[in-house]
Structure formats: structure tokens, C-alpha cells
mmCIF file of C-alpha atoms in Angstrom:
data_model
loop_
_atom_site.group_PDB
_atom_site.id
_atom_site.type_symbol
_atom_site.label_atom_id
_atom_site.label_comp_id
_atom_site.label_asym_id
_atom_site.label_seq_id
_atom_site.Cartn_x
_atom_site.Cartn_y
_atom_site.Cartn_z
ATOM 1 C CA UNK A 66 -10.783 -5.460 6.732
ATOM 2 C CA UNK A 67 -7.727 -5.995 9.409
ATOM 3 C CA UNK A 68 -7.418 -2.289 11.028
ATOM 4 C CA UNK A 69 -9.790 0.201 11.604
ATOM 5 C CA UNK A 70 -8.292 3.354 11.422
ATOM 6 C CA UNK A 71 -8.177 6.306 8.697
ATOM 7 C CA UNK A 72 -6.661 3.967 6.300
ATOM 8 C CA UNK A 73 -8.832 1.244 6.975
ATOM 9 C CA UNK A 74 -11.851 3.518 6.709
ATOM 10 C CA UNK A 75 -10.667 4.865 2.626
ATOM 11 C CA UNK A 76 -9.911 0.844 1.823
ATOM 12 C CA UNK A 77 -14.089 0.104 3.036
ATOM 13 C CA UNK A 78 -14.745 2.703 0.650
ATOM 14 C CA UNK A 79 -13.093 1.105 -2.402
ATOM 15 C CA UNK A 80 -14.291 -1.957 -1.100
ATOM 16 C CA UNK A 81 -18.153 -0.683 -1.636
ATOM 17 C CA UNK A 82 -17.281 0.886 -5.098
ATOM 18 C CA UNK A 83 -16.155 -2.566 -6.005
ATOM 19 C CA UNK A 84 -19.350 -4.332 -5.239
ATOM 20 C CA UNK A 85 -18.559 -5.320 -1.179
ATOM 21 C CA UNK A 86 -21.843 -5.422 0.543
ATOM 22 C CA UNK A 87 -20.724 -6.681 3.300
ATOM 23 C CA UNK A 88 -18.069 -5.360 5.676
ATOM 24 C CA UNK A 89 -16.489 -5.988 8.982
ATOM 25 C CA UNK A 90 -13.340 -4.754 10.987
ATOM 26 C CA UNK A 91 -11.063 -6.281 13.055
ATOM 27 C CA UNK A 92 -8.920 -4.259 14.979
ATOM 28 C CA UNK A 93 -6.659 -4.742 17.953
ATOM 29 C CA UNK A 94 -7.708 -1.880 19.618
ATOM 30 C CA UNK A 95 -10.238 -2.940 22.590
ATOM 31 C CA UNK A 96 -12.197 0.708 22.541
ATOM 32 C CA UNK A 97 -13.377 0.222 19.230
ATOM 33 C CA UNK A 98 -16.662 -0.573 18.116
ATOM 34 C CA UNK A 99 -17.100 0.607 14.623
ATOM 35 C CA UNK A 100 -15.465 2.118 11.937
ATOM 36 C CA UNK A 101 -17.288 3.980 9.352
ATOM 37 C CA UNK A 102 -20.420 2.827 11.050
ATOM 38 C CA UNK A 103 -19.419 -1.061 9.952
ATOM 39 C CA UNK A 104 -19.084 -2.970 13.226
ATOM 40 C CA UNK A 105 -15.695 -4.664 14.472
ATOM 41 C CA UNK A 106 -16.023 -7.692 14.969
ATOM 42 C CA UNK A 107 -12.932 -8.882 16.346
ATOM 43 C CA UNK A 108 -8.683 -8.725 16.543
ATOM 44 C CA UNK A 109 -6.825 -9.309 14.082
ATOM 45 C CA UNK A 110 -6.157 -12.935 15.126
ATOM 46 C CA UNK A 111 -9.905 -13.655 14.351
ATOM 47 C CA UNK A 112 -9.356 -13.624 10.776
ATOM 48 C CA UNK A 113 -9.179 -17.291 10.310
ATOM 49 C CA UNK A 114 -13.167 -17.363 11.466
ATOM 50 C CA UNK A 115 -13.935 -15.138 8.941
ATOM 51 C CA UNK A 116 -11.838 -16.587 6.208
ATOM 52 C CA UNK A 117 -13.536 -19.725 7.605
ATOM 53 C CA UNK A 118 -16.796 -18.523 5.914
ATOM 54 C CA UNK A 119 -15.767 -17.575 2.819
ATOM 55 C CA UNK A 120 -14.834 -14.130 3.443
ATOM 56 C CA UNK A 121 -12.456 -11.914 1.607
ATOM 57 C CA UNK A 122 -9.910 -10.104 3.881
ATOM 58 C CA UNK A 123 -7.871 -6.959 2.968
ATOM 59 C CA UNK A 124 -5.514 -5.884 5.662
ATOM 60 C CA UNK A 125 -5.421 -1.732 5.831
ATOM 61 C CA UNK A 126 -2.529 -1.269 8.219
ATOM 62 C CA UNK A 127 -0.622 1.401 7.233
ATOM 63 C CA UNK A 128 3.212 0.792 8.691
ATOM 64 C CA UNK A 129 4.874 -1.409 6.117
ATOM 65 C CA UNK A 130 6.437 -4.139 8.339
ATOM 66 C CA UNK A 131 3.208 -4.528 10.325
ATOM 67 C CA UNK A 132 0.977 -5.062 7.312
ATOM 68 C CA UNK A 133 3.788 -7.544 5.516
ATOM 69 C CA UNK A 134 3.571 -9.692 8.987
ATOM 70 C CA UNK A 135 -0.347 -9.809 8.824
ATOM 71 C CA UNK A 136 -0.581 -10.426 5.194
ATOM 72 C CA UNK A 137 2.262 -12.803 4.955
ATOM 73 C CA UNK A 138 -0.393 -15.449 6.517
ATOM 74 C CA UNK A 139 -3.353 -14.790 4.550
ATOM 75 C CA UNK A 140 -3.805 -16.673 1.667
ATOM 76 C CA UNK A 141 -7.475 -14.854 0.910
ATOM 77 C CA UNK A 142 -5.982 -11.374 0.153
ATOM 78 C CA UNK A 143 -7.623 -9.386 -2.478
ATOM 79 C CA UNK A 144 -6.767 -6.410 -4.433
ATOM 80 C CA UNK A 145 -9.035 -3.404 -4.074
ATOM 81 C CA UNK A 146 -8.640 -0.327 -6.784
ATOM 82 C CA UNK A 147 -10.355 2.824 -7.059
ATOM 83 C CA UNK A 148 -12.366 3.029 -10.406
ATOM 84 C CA UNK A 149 -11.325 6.878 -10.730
ATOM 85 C CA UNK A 150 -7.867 5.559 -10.954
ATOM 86 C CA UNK A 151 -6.147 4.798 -14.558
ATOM 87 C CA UNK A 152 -4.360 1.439 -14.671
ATOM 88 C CA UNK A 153 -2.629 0.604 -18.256
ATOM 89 C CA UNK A 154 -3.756 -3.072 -18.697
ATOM 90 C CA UNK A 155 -0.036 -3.848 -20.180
ATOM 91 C CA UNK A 156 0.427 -3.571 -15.989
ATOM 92 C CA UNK A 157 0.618 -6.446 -12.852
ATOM 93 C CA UNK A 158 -0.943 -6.281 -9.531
ATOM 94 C CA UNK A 159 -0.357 -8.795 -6.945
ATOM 95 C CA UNK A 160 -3.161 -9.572 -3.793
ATOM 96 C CA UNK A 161 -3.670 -7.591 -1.149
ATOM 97 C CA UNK A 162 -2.593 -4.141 -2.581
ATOM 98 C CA UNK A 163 -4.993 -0.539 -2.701
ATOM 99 C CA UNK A 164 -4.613 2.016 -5.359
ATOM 100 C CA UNK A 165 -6.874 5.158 -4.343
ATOM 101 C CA UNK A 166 -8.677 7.633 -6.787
ATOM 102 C CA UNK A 167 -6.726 9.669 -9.577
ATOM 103 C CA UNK A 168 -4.101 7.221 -8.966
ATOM 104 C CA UNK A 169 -2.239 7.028 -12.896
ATOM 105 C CA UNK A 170 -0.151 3.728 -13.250
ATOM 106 C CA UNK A 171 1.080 3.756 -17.265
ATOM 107 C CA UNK A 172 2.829 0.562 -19.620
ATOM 108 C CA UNK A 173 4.075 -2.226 -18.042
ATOM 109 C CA UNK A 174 4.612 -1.646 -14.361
ATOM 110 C CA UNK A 175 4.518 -4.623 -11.638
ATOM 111 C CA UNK A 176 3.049 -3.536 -8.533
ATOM 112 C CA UNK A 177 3.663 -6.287 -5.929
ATOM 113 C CA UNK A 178 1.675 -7.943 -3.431
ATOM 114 C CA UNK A 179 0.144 -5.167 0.010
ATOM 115 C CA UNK A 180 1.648 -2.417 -1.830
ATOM 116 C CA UNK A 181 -0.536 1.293 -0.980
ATOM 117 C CA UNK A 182 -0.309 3.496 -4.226
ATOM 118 C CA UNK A 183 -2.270 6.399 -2.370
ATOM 119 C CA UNK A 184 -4.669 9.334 -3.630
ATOM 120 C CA UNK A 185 -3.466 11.065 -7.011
ATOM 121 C CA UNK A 186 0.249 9.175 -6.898
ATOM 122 C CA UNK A 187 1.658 8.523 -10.554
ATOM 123 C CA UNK A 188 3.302 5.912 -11.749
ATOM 124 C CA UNK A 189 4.994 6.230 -15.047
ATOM 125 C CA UNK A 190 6.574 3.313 -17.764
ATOM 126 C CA UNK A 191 8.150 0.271 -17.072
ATOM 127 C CA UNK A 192 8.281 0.345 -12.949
ATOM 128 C CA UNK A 193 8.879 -2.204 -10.461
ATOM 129 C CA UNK A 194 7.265 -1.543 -7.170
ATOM 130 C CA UNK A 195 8.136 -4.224 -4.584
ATOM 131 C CA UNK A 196 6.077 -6.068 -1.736
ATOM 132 C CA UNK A 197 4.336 -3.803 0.959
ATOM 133 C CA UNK A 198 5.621 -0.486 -0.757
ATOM 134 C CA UNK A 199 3.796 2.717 0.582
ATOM 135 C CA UNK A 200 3.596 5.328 -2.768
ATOM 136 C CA UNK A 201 2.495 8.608 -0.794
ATOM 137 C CA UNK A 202 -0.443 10.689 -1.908
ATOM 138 C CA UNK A 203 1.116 13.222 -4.721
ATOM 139 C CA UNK A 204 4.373 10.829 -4.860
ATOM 140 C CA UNK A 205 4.911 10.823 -8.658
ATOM 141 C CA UNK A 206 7.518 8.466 -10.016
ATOM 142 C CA UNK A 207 10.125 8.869 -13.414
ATOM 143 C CA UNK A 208 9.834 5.351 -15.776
ATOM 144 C CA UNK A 209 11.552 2.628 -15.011
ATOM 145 C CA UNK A 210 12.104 3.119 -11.123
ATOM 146 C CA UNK A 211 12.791 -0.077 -8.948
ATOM 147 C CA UNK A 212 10.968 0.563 -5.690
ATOM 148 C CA UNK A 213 12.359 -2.251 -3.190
ATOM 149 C CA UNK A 214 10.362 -3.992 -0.416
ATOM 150 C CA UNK A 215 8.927 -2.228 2.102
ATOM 151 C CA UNK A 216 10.090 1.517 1.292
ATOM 152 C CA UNK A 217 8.081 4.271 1.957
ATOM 153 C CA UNK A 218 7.497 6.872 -0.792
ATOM 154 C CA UNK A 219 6.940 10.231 0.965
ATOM 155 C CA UNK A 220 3.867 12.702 -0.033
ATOM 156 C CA UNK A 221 4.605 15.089 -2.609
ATOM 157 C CA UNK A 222 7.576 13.566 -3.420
ATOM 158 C CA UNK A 223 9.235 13.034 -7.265
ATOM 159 C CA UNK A 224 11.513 10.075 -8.141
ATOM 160 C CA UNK A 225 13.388 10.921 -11.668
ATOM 161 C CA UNK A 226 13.147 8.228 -14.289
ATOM 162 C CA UNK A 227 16.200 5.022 -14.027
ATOM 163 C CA UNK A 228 16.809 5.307 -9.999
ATOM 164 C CA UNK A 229 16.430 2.540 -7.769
ATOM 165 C CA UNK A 230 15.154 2.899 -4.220
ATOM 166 C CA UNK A 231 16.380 0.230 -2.039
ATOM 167 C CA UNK A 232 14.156 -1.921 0.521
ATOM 168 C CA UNK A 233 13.231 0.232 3.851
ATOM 169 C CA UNK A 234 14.156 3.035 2.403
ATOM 170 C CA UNK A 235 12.295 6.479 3.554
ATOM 171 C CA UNK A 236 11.705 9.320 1.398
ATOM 172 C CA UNK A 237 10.431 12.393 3.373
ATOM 173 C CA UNK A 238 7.627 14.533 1.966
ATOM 174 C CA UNK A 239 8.604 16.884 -0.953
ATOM 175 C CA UNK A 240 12.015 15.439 -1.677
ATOM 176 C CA UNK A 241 13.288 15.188 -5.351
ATOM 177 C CA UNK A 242 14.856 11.545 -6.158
ATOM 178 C CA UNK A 243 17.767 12.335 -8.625
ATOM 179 C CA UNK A 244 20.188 9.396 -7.605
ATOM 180 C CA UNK A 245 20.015 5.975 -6.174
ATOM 181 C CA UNK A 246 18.852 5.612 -2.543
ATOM 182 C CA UNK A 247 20.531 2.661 -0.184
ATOM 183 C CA UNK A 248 18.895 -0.037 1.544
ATOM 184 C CA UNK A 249 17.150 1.105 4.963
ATOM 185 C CA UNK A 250 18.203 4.652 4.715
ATOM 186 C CA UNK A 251 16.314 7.809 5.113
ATOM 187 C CA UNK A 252 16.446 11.365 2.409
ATOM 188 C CA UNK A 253 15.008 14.618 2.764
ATOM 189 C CA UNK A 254 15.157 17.787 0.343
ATOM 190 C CA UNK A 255 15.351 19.105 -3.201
ATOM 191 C CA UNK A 256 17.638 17.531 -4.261
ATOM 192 C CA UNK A 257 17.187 14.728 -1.481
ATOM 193 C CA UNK A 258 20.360 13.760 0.704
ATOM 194 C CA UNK A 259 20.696 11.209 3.123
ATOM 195 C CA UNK A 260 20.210 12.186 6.931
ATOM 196 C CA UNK A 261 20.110 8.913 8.420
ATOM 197 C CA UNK A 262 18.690 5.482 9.013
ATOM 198 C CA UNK A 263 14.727 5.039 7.796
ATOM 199 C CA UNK A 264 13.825 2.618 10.581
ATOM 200 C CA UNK A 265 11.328 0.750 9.134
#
């Protein structure tokens, strides 16, 4: 697992419920030893040794762009999902993406590849959600929404059904999607408005 932090620490988790016995970090940060008492091992530029015998890597970075740039050179991703969560099987789910407990995904959705669909986030009919998309825990999305790459879906947020949320798009916590929301931009409120750029 690439990144030992609070993220990384929920993603070892799944990883035992799905049969891992096995588990190391890597992480970046120097001061680190161990994370959920599973020793690091490494940086993240180690990953190629590990891969070299025959391990399975997941990358739990949180920030969007950072885990796309990781994950964009792995070629042994794998998909990790909660089994408290309730995935139609009509649905796709590309490498490399984490779908936590109580997580509801329903008919038909594609869920591409490093995507986070966090604790309890829904997922209704018919959605597209794009590369390295972060769903919030609580986020709860309309059918047929088009999430684009890289946009973060804040916690406790709603997205009505038919809207289409372009790439590196932010939408705060709470906020209530009733319209289409532009590439790279950021909304806030109920309903949600624009207030600026997203920067991410």
C-alpha cells in the first residue's frame, strides 16, 4: 500500500477483509515506521521491488492528482471493496479503486480506474464516475450523473439525477448539485453556486 496515512490505514483494512495476509507501506515520509502496526518498508519509488516479487500494490493517497501520478505507472493495481458495501453486478470497476462499507452503487454504473467511493456514499442508476474521482463519505448521487476526472465529491453532499460534473471540479461539503458544474471550478451551498477555482 503506497501512503501511510488515515486513508492508507481504512484501504489495509479492506485489504484484510479481502483475504491480504500480507501487508506493507511505503510512504515518503522519513519518520514513519508503521502504520496500523504493518511496517513501512520503503518510499514510494520502491514499488518496483515489491511488484518485483509478485506483490499487489494499491496506492491510498488521498489528493486526486497525486494518486493519478503514482498509479498512472503501476500496471499491478488492484481493486479493493468493502464486503458491507452493495455493488449491482450490472456495474464496472476499473484497478486501483476503494469502495468503503455501506457504500450502495445500483444498475449499470462505470466506476473508473483509482476512483475513492468513501464510507456510506450512494451511487444511484446509470452513472459514469471518471478516473481518480474522490465520492465523499455521505456524498449521494441522482442516476445518470457524469462525474469527470479527478473531481472531488464533497461529504454530505447530493448531486440531482442528469447533471454532469466536469473534471477538477470541487464540491464543498453539504452542497446540493441541481445544475451542471464547469471544468476545474469550485461550489458551495444549498443550492450550490460557484465561488471560484477548485485547484486541484
Amino acid at each position: 500500500i503506497i501512503g501511510a496515512g488515515g486513508h492508507g490505514k481504512v484501504c489495509a483494512e479492506i485489504a484484510e477483509l479481502n483475504g491480504y495476509k500480507e501487508i506493507v507501506f511505503l510512504d515518503n515520509d522519513i519518520n514513519k515506521t508503521t502504520c496500523l502496526g504493518y511496517p513501512i518498508k520503503g518510499n514510494n519509488k520502491d514499488v518496483e521491488k515489491f511488484i518485483s516479487k509478485g506483490y499487489d500494490v494499491f496506492v491510498a493517497i488521498g489528493n486526486n492528482k497525486i494518486r493519478k501520478d503514482i498509479s498512472e505507472n503501476i500496471n499491478q493495481l488492484v481493486t479493493l471493496i468493502h464486503p458491507q458495501s452493495v455493488i449491482s453486478n450490472t456495474c464496472t470497476i476499473e484497478k486501483g479503486t476503494v469502495i468503503m462499507p455501506n457504500v450502495v452503487i445500483n444498475s449499470s454504473c462505470k466506476i473508473g480506474k483509482g476512483v475513492i467511493i468513501n464510507t456510506a456514499a450512494t451511487i444511484d442508476h446509470d452513472c459514469t464516475i471518471s478516473d481518480y474521482v474522490h465520492i465523499s463519505p455521505g456524498a449521494h448521487l441522482g442516476g445518470t450523473c457524469y462525474i469527470g476526472e479527478k473531481a472531488w465529491i464533497g461529504l454530505g453532499s447530493s448531486v440531482i439525477n442528469n447533471i454532469e460534473i466536469e473534471k477538477d471540479a470541487i464540491i464543498g461539503a453539504g452542497s446540493v448539485i441541481i445544475r451542471k458544474v464547469e471544468k476545474g471550478m469550485k461550489y458551495v451551498g444549498n443550492p450550490a453556486k460557484m465561488i471560484g477555482g477548485g485547484g486541484n
